Amino acid sequence: MHNVVIIGSGCAGNTAAIYAARANLKPLVIGGHEAGGQLSLTTLVENFPGFPEGIHGPELVENMKKQAESFGAEYLHGAVLDTDLSTRPFRLNVEGDWIETRTVIIASGASARWLGLESEHKLIGHGVSSCATCDGFFYRDKNIMVVGGGDSAMEEANFLTRFGREVTLVHRRDEIRASKIMLDRARHNPKIKFVMNTVIDEVLDVEKKVVTAVKLRNLKTGEAWVQDVDGFFVAIGHIPNTKVFKGQIETDPDGYILSKGGARTNIPGVFHAGDVQDRVYRQAITASGAGCMAAIEVERYLEAEGH
């Protein structure tokens, strides 16, 4: 019987583990399909307090994990496949094995959203990617396309100019919703070309099993054309990883957990932390803060029960 199981090993999950472990709760952290969360897919993180020179995302996550382990946190590789939160103790199915716990912290984060094209899906890993820092290196001196209009799209496009000859940023609207600083950085980058009011109809070439070009269509004029590209990066947001809690944890229509104050969910003893609930700030530091809150809530909850 575990005191607390933390689902997710990004900034939120790792920070929760540090606090819970220091409270001698011996937390068990389930790594998840994307161990380390979104931060493990980034390069230099410049806005996490305490690192004036910046720190690489994977290194920051690994440091947090080591810190939690030093206080007694245990990490389990794998993903939660099913849950039963209807009675206590709560039951979680981790890769086929059921485990029991008095409390749960859901810090399962959010996964990349895709366009939903059949050709896009078939070419993931063959020129289609959602992670510039993972795959940008493969497109040195090549033509790259990024789809999206938020901060992540601007960040991806800027990063990819380190490698690509030219980066085309495609957005379906006529206005970019990214923050001013990120948009200005992209606009002033001579390698980035903006294509507005435009959607992707198809990614070519599935038969060749590699990205060679993209079919585009202007939504205002109806004009359609094919543009040669070697790398195709999708940066259109994320989907919260709450599928295994469906029908148990209350969420909004998009699947983000609805907070009941602090780090509480609609189920007493189950708490939330990080991007699985936060659709506004989505920062490493806010995820860590949320992990801290959740762990403190768990500690107080268990203490009130006499554990």
mmCIF file of C-alpha atoms in Angstrom:
data_model
loop_
_atom_site.group_PDB
_atom_site.id
_atom_site.type_symbol
_atom_site.label_atom_id
_atom_site.label_comp_id
_atom_site.label_asym_id
_atom_site.label_seq_id
_atom_site.Cartn_x
_atom_site.Cartn_y
_atom_site.Cartn_z
ATOM 1 C CA MET A 1 0.000 0.000 0.000
ATOM 2 C CA HIS A 2 1.479 3.315 -1.110
ATOM 3 C CA ASN A 3 0.868 6.613 0.654
ATOM 4 C CA VAL A 4 0.958 8.532 -2.613
ATOM 5 C CA VAL A 5 1.438 7.646 -6.270
ATOM 6 C CA ILE A 6 2.465 10.468 -8.582
ATOM 7 C CA ILE A 7 1.482 9.977 -12.215
ATOM 8 C CA GLY A 8 3.979 11.799 -14.427
ATOM 9 C CA SER A 9 7.666 12.691 -14.218
ATOM 10 C CA GLY A 10 7.879 16.224 -15.604
ATOM 11 C CA CYS A 11 8.421 19.379 -13.550
ATOM 12 C CA ALA A 12 5.114 18.934 -11.708
ATOM 13 C CA GLY A 13 5.574 15.249 -10.887
ATOM 14 C CA ASN A 14 9.232 15.576 -9.893
ATOM 15 C CA THR A 15 8.622 18.586 -7.646
ATOM 16 C CA ALA A 16 5.704 16.790 -6.005
ATOM 17 C CA ALA A 17 8.043 13.827 -5.459
ATOM 18 C CA ILE A 18 10.681 16.032 -3.796
ATOM 19 C CA TYR A 19 8.159 17.486 -1.353
ATOM 20 C CA ALA A 20 6.379 14.194 -0.669
ATOM 21 C CA ALA A 21 9.677 12.363 -0.145
ATOM 22 C CA ARG A 22 10.940 15.029 2.268
ATOM 23 C CA ALA A 23 7.700 14.555 4.195
ATOM 24 C CA ASN A 24 8.679 10.869 4.510
ATOM 25 C CA LEU A 25 5.684 9.702 2.441
ATOM 26 C CA LYS A 26 7.864 7.445 0.240
ATOM 27 C CA PRO A 27 6.154 8.483 -3.020
ATOM 28 C CA LEU A 28 6.040 6.233 -6.068
ATOM 29 C CA VAL A 29 6.420 8.132 -9.356
ATOM 30 C CA ILE A 30 5.061 6.546 -12.552
ATOM 31 C CA GLY A 31 7.235 7.871 -15.396
ATOM 32 C CA GLY A 32 4.594 7.785 -18.141
ATOM 33 C CA HIS A 33 4.939 7.363 -21.923
ATOM 34 C CA GLU A 34 6.806 10.681 -22.160
ATOM 35 C CA ALA A 35 9.215 10.456 -19.230
ATOM 36 C CA GLY A 36 10.378 13.912 -18.183
ATOM 37 C CA GLY A 37 7.383 15.627 -19.765
ATOM 38 C CA GLN A 38 7.526 18.494 -22.245
ATOM 39 C CA LEU A 39 10.743 19.839 -20.741
ATOM 40 C CA SER A 40 12.617 16.734 -21.852
ATOM 41 C CA LEU A 41 11.908 17.829 -25.450
ATOM 42 C CA THR A 42 13.447 21.284 -25.077
ATOM 43 C CA THR A 43 16.987 22.601 -25.262
ATOM 44 C CA LEU A 44 17.961 25.702 -23.317
ATOM 45 C CA VAL A 45 15.563 26.858 -20.598
ATOM 46 C CA GLU A 46 16.282 30.496 -19.804
ATOM 47 C CA ASN A 47 13.363 31.384 -17.529
ATOM 48 C CA PHE A 48 13.610 28.852 -14.703
ATOM 49 C CA PRO A 49 14.764 30.828 -11.628
ATOM 50 C CA GLY A 50 18.224 30.111 -10.279
ATOM 51 C CA PHE A 51 20.019 29.459 -13.573
ATOM 52 C CA PRO A 52 21.414 32.787 -14.843
ATOM 53 C CA GLU A 53 23.119 31.065 -17.784
ATOM 54 C CA GLY A 54 20.091 28.885 -18.496
ATOM 55 C CA ILE A 55 19.914 25.092 -18.259
ATOM 56 C CA HIS A 56 18.987 22.393 -20.757
ATOM 57 C CA GLY A 57 15.509 20.959 -20.214
ATOM 58 C CA PRO A 58 16.509 17.279 -19.911
ATOM 59 C CA GLU A 59 19.244 18.203 -17.425
ATOM 60 C CA LEU A 60 16.809 20.209 -15.281
ATOM 61 C CA VAL A 61 14.326 17.319 -15.202
ATOM 62 C CA GLU A 62 17.062 14.799 -14.387
ATOM 63 C CA ASN A 63 18.342 17.011 -11.550
ATOM 64 C CA MET A 64 14.839 17.123 -10.062
ATOM 65 C CA LYS A 65 14.541 13.332 -10.294
ATOM 66 C CA LYS A 66 17.901 12.801 -8.556
ATOM 67 C CA GLN A 67 16.872 15.250 -5.845
ATOM 68 C CA ALA A 68 13.612 13.364 -5.241
ATOM 69 C CA GLU A 69 15.410 10.013 -5.194
ATOM 70 C CA SER A 70 17.911 11.327 -2.652
ATOM 71 C CA PHE A 71 14.983 11.821 -0.248
ATOM 72 C CA GLY A 72 13.543 8.357 -0.885
ATOM 73 C CA ALA A 73 11.220 8.730 -3.870
ATOM 74 C CA GLU A 74 10.890 5.630 -6.035
ATOM 75 C CA TYR A 75 10.495 5.783 -9.823
ATOM 76 C CA LEU A 76 8.690 3.187 -11.929
ATOM 77 C CA HIS A 77 9.088 3.096 -15.711
ATOM 78 C CA GLY A 78 5.839 2.673 -17.606
ATOM 79 C CA ALA A 79 2.398 4.188 -18.021
ATOM 80 C CA VAL A 80 -0.935 4.024 -16.215
ATOM 81 C CA LEU A 81 -3.302 2.029 -18.435
ATOM 82 C CA ASP A 82 -6.423 2.070 -16.265
ATOM 83 C CA THR A 83 -7.674 3.492 -12.975
ATOM 84 C CA ASP A 84 -10.333 2.775 -10.378
ATOM 85 C CA LEU A 85 -10.870 5.883 -8.256
ATOM 86 C CA SER A 86 -14.387 4.904 -7.150
ATOM 87 C CA THR A 87 -13.302 3.488 -3.774
ATOM 88 C CA ARG A 88 -10.315 3.745 -1.472
ATOM 89 C CA PRO A 89 -7.663 2.628 -1.589
ATOM 90 C CA PHE A 90 -7.388 3.866 -5.178
ATOM 91 C CA ARG A 91 -6.259 1.289 -7.745
ATOM 92 C CA LEU A 92 -3.975 2.023 -10.699
ATOM 93 C CA ASN A 93 -3.053 -0.351 -13.500
ATOM 94 C CA VAL A 94 0.587 0.211 -14.449
ATOM 95 C CA GLU A 95 1.541 -1.775 -17.554
ATOM 96 C CA GLY A 96 -0.823 -4.603 -16.540
ATOM 97 C CA ASP A 97 -0.099 -4.690 -12.808
ATOM 98 C CA TRP A 98 -2.562 -3.193 -10.322
ATOM 99 C CA ILE A 99 -1.180 -1.159 -7.428
ATOM 100 C CA GLU A 100 -2.998 0.435 -4.483
ATOM 101 C CA THR A 101 -2.509 3.857 -2.958
ATOM 102 C CA ARG A 102 -4.098 6.099 -0.348
ATOM 103 C CA THR A 103 -3.699 9.240 -2.493
ATOM 104 C CA VAL A 104 -2.913 10.145 -6.101
ATOM 105 C CA ILE A 105 -1.280 13.172 -7.703
ATOM 106 C CA ILE A 106 -2.148 13.445 -11.400
ATOM 107 C CA ALA A 107 0.770 15.186 -13.112
ATOM 108 C CA SER A 108 0.412 13.417 -16.455
ATOM 109 C CA GLY A 109 0.841 16.587 -18.514
ATOM 110 C CA ALA A 110 -0.281 17.107 -22.089
ATOM 111 C CA SER A 111 0.789 15.571 -25.425
ATOM 112 C CA ALA A 112 1.339 17.186 -28.793
ATOM 113 C CA ARG A 113 -1.710 17.808 -30.962
ATOM 114 C CA TRP A 114 -1.585 16.708 -34.621
ATOM 115 C CA LEU A 115 -3.440 18.030 -37.683
ATOM 116 C CA GLY A 116 -5.244 14.722 -38.141
ATOM 117 C CA LEU A 117 -4.231 14.078 -41.749
ATOM 118 C CA GLU A 118 -3.749 10.451 -42.764
ATOM 119 C CA SER A 119 -0.599 11.342 -44.688
ATOM 120 C CA GLU A 120 0.764 13.251 -41.684
ATOM 121 C CA HIS A 121 0.224 10.282 -39.398
ATOM 122 C CA LYS A 122 1.903 7.849 -41.787
ATOM 123 C CA LEU A 123 4.979 10.071 -42.073
ATOM 124 C CA ILE A 124 5.570 10.696 -38.346
ATOM 125 C CA GLY A 125 9.227 9.895 -37.829
ATOM 126 C CA HIS A 126 9.874 10.130 -41.575
ATOM 127 C CA GLY A 127 9.964 13.902 -41.895
ATOM 128 C CA VAL A 128 6.922 14.747 -39.751
ATOM 129 C CA SER A 129 7.697 15.742 -36.169
ATOM 130 C CA SER A 130 6.293 17.626 -33.171
ATOM 131 C CA CYS A 131 9.684 18.259 -31.587
ATOM 132 C CA ALA A 132 12.201 20.601 -33.192
ATOM 133 C CA THR A 133 14.852 19.965 -30.567
ATOM 134 C CA CYS A 134 14.564 16.217 -31.119
ATOM 135 C CA ASP A 135 14.701 16.233 -34.907
ATOM 136 C CA GLY A 136 15.973 19.623 -36.113
ATOM 137 C CA PHE A 137 19.505 18.316 -36.555
ATOM 138 C CA PHE A 138 18.363 16.057 -39.413
ATOM 139 C CA TYR A 139 17.403 19.049 -41.577
ATOM 140 C CA ARG A 140 20.674 20.927 -41.832
ATOM 141 C CA ASP A 141 20.659 23.174 -44.934
ATOM 142 C CA LYS A 142 17.203 21.891 -45.877
ATOM 143 C CA ASN A 143 13.758 23.473 -46.257
ATOM 144 C CA ILE A 144 11.563 23.212 -43.185
ATOM 145 C CA MET A 145 7.911 24.012 -42.506
ATOM 146 C CA VAL A 146 6.287 24.735 -39.137
ATOM 147 C CA VAL A 147 2.518 24.824 -38.587
ATOM 148 C CA GLY A 148 1.054 26.899 -35.764
ATOM 149 C CA GLY A 149 0.512 30.403 -34.421
ATOM 150 C CA GLY A 150 1.333 30.247 -30.719
ATOM 151 C CA ASP A 151 4.501 30.654 -28.685
ATOM 152 C CA SER A 152 5.522 27.048 -29.258
ATOM 153 C CA ALA A 153 5.335 27.522 -33.043
ATOM 154 C CA MET A 154 7.494 30.679 -32.851
ATOM 155 C CA GLU A 155 9.972 28.900 -30.609
ATOM 156 C CA GLU A 156 10.130 25.870 -32.908
ATOM 157 C CA ALA A 157 10.610 28.052 -35.998
ATOM 158 C CA ASN A 158 13.362 30.102 -34.383
ATOM 159 C CA PHE A 159 15.162 27.006 -33.172
ATOM 160 C CA LEU A 160 14.947 25.332 -36.580
ATOM 161 C CA THR A 161 16.686 28.280 -38.275
ATOM 162 C CA ARG A 162 19.870 26.991 -36.613
ATOM 163 C CA PHE A 163 19.715 24.082 -39.024
ATOM 164 C CA GLY A 164 17.454 24.796 -41.996
ATOM 165 C CA ARG A 165 18.153 26.878 -45.067
ATOM 166 C CA GLU A 166 14.657 28.360 -44.826
ATOM 167 C CA VAL A 167 11.772 27.940 -42.382
ATOM 168 C CA THR A 168 8.213 28.550 -43.584
ATOM 169 C CA LEU A 169 5.722 29.200 -40.798
ATOM 170 C CA VAL A 170 2.134 28.421 -41.818
ATOM 171 C CA HIS A 171 -0.875 29.677 -39.851
ATOM 172 C CA ARG A 172 -4.568 29.299 -40.699
ATOM 173 C CA ARG A 173 -5.542 32.753 -39.395
ATOM 174 C CA ASP A 174 -4.449 36.261 -40.366
ATOM 175 C CA GLU A 175 -3.280 37.057 -36.838
ATOM 176 C CA ILE A 176 -0.620 35.361 -34.733
ATOM 177 C CA ARG A 177 -1.677 34.664 -31.125
ATOM 178 C CA ALA A 178 1.892 34.260 -29.820
ATOM 179 C CA SER A 179 3.289 36.631 -27.203
ATOM 180 C CA LYS A 180 4.887 39.830 -28.528
ATOM 181 C CA ILE A 181 8.441 38.880 -27.581
ATOM 182 C CA MET A 182 8.222 35.490 -29.330
ATOM 183 C CA LEU A 183 6.528 36.934 -32.430
ATOM 184 C CA ASP A 184 9.062 39.776 -32.701
ATOM 185 C CA ARG A 185 11.906 37.295 -32.458
ATOM 186 C CA ALA A 186 10.442 35.258 -35.319
ATOM 187 C CA ARG A 187 9.580 38.309 -37.453
ATOM 188 C CA HIS A 188 13.149 39.604 -37.176
ATOM 189 C CA ASN A 189 14.663 36.271 -38.143
ATOM 190 C CA PRO A 190 15.621 36.550 -41.828
ATOM 191 C CA LYS A 191 15.302 32.794 -42.341
ATOM 192 C CA ILE A 192 11.625 32.662 -41.317
ATOM 193 C CA LYS A 193 8.930 33.256 -43.927
ATOM 194 C CA PHE A 194 5.280 33.663 -42.812
ATOM 195 C CA VAL A 195 2.371 32.186 -44.804
ATOM 196 C CA MET A 196 -0.971 33.311 -43.329
ATOM 197 C CA ASN A 197 -4.618 32.270 -43.828
ATOM 198 C CA THR A 198 -3.386 28.934 -45.079
ATOM 199 C CA VAL A 199 -4.000 25.276 -44.202
ATOM 200 C CA ILE A 200 -2.249 21.994 -44.990
ATOM 201 C CA ASP A 201 -4.300 19.640 -47.146
ATOM 202 C CA GLU A 202 -1.749 16.837 -47.475
ATOM 203 C CA VAL A 203 1.810 15.893 -46.627
ATOM 204 C CA LEU A 204 3.733 14.237 -49.446
ATOM 205 C CA ASP A 205 4.969 11.606 -50.173
ATOM 206 C CA VAL A 206 3.531 8.593 -48.367
ATOM 207 C CA GLU A 207 4.525 6.237 -51.223
ATOM 208 C CA LYS A 208 8.163 7.284 -50.900
ATOM 209 C CA LYS A 209 7.865 6.980 -47.087
ATOM 210 C CA VAL A 210 9.512 10.369 -46.591
ATOM 211 C CA VAL A 211 8.383 14.006 -46.582
ATOM 212 C CA THR A 212 9.115 15.660 -49.925
ATOM 213 C CA ALA A 213 6.478 18.413 -50.166
ATOM 214 C CA VAL A 214 3.258 19.783 -48.715
ATOM 215 C CA LYS A 215 -0.059 20.695 -50.353
ATOM 216 C CA LEU A 216 -1.237 24.105 -49.111
ATOM 217 C CA ARG A 217 -4.475 26.032 -49.575
ATOM 218 C CA ASN A 218 -5.196 29.698 -48.920
ATOM 219 C CA LEU A 219 -8.496 29.980 -47.031
ATOM 220 C CA LYS A 220 -9.323 33.450 -48.405
ATOM 221 C CA THR A 221 -8.477 33.034 -52.074
ATOM 222 C CA GLY A 222 -8.872 29.268 -52.424
ATOM 223 C CA GLU A 223 -5.497 29.116 -54.182
ATOM 224 C CA ALA A 224 -3.806 25.732 -53.783
ATOM 225 C CA TRP A 225 -0.166 24.902 -54.397
ATOM 226 C CA VAL A 226 2.566 22.418 -53.587
ATOM 227 C CA GLN A 227 5.712 23.511 -51.765
ATOM 228 C CA ASP A 228 8.822 21.399 -51.491
ATOM 229 C CA VAL A 229 9.900 20.745 -47.887
ATOM 230 C CA ASP A 230 12.178 18.236 -46.218
ATOM 231 C CA GLY A 231 10.966 18.569 -42.643
ATOM 232 C CA PHE A 232 7.403 19.214 -41.413
ATOM 233 C CA PHE A 233 6.918 20.291 -37.788
ATOM 234 C CA VAL A 234 3.508 20.542 -36.111
ATOM 235 C CA ALA A 235 3.209 23.035 -33.229
ATOM 236 C CA ILE A 236 -0.533 23.558 -32.722
ATOM 237 C CA GLY A 237 -0.959 22.858 -29.046
ATOM 238 C CA HIS A 238 -1.440 19.929 -26.738
ATOM 239 C CA ILE A 239 -4.001 17.420 -25.484
ATOM 240 C CA PRO A 240 -4.130 16.798 -21.710
ATOM 241 C CA ASN A 241 -3.329 13.200 -20.782
ATOM 242 C CA THR A 242 -6.529 12.471 -18.854
ATOM 243 C CA LYS A 243 -8.047 9.650 -20.920
ATOM 244 C CA VAL A 244 -7.541 6.987 -18.218
ATOM 245 C CA PHE A 245 -9.486 9.121 -15.721
ATOM 246 C CA LYS A 246 -12.500 9.697 -17.987
ATOM 247 C CA GLY A 247 -15.809 9.416 -16.193
ATOM 248 C CA GLN A 248 -14.102 9.726 -12.806
ATOM 249 C CA ILE A 249 -12.181 13.023 -12.717
ATOM 250 C CA GLU A 250 -14.164 16.088 -13.773
ATOM 251 C CA THR A 251 -12.610 17.838 -16.782
ATOM 252 C CA ASP A 252 -13.513 20.651 -19.143
ATOM 253 C CA PRO A 253 -14.631 19.806 -22.718
ATOM 254 C CA ASP A 254 -10.985 19.678 -23.861
ATOM 255 C CA GLY A 255 -10.002 17.215 -21.148
ATOM 256 C CA TYR A 256 -8.181 19.543 -18.750
ATOM 257 C CA ILE A 257 -8.861 18.704 -15.082
ATOM 258 C CA LEU A 258 -11.254 21.080 -13.361
ATOM 259 C CA SER A 259 -9.724 22.312 -10.127
ATOM 260 C CA LYS A 260 -11.797 22.320 -6.969
ATOM 261 C CA GLY A 261 -9.475 24.784 -5.258
ATOM 262 C CA GLY A 262 -5.770 24.494 -4.533
ATOM 263 C CA ALA A 263 -4.665 21.193 -6.049
ATOM 264 C CA ARG A 264 -7.932 19.371 -5.378
ATOM 265 C CA THR A 265 -10.038 17.454 -7.892
ATOM 266 C CA ASN A 266 -13.648 16.352 -7.480
ATOM 267 C CA ILE A 267 -12.429 13.165 -5.746
ATOM 268 C CA PRO A 268 -11.083 13.591 -2.194
ATOM 269 C CA GLY A 269 -7.562 12.199 -2.045
ATOM 270 C CA VAL A 270 -6.863 12.774 -5.747
ATOM 271 C CA PHE A 271 -4.916 15.922 -6.610
ATOM 272 C CA HIS A 272 -3.731 17.632 -9.807
ATOM 273 C CA ALA A 273 -0.463 19.315 -10.777
ATOM 274 C CA GLY A 274 0.912 20.971 -13.912
ATOM 275 C CA ASP A 275 -0.192 21.077 -17.534
ATOM 276 C CA VAL A 276 -2.871 18.431 -17.032
ATOM 277 C CA GLN A 277 -4.900 21.213 -15.391
ATOM 278 C CA ASP A 278 -3.144 24.414 -16.541
ATOM 279 C CA ARG A 279 -4.122 25.611 -19.999
ATOM 280 C CA VAL A 280 -3.112 29.224 -19.370
ATOM 281 C CA TYR A 281 0.479 29.497 -18.123
ATOM 282 C CA ARG A 282 2.045 26.156 -19.113
ATOM 283 C CA GLN A 283 5.515 27.030 -17.798
ATOM 284 C CA ALA A 284 8.124 24.858 -16.109
ATOM 285 C CA ILE A 285 8.051 27.046 -13.013
ATOM 286 C CA THR A 286 4.247 27.029 -12.701
ATOM 287 C CA ALA A 287 4.227 23.246 -13.122
ATOM 288 C CA SER A 288 6.814 22.931 -10.353
ATOM 289 C CA GLY A 289 4.795 25.264 -8.126
ATOM 290 C CA ALA A 290 1.704 23.154 -8.768
ATOM 291 C CA GLY A 291 3.638 20.005 -7.857
ATOM 292 C CA CYS A 292 4.653 21.611 -4.566
ATOM 293 C CA MET A 293 1.017 22.527 -3.835
ATOM 294 C CA ALA A 294 -0.225 19.015 -4.594
ATOM 295 C CA ALA A 295 2.361 17.360 -2.348
ATOM 296 C CA ILE A 296 1.547 19.675 0.565
ATOM 297 C CA GLU A 297 -2.155 18.927 0.076
ATOM 298 C CA VAL A 298 -1.399 15.179 0.148
ATOM 299 C CA GLU A 299 0.665 15.526 3.312
ATOM 300 C CA ARG A 300 -2.133 17.405 5.094
ATOM 301 C CA TYR A 301 -4.796 15.040 3.793
ATOM 302 C CA LEU A 302 -2.976 11.943 5.062
ATOM 303 C CA GLU A 303 -2.141 13.645 8.366
ATOM 304 C CA ALA A 304 -5.829 14.422 8.920
ATOM 305 C CA GLU A 305 -6.565 10.729 8.360
ATOM 306 C CA GLY A 306 -3.961 9.697 10.912
ATOM 307 C CA HIS A 307 -1.335 8.343 8.493
#
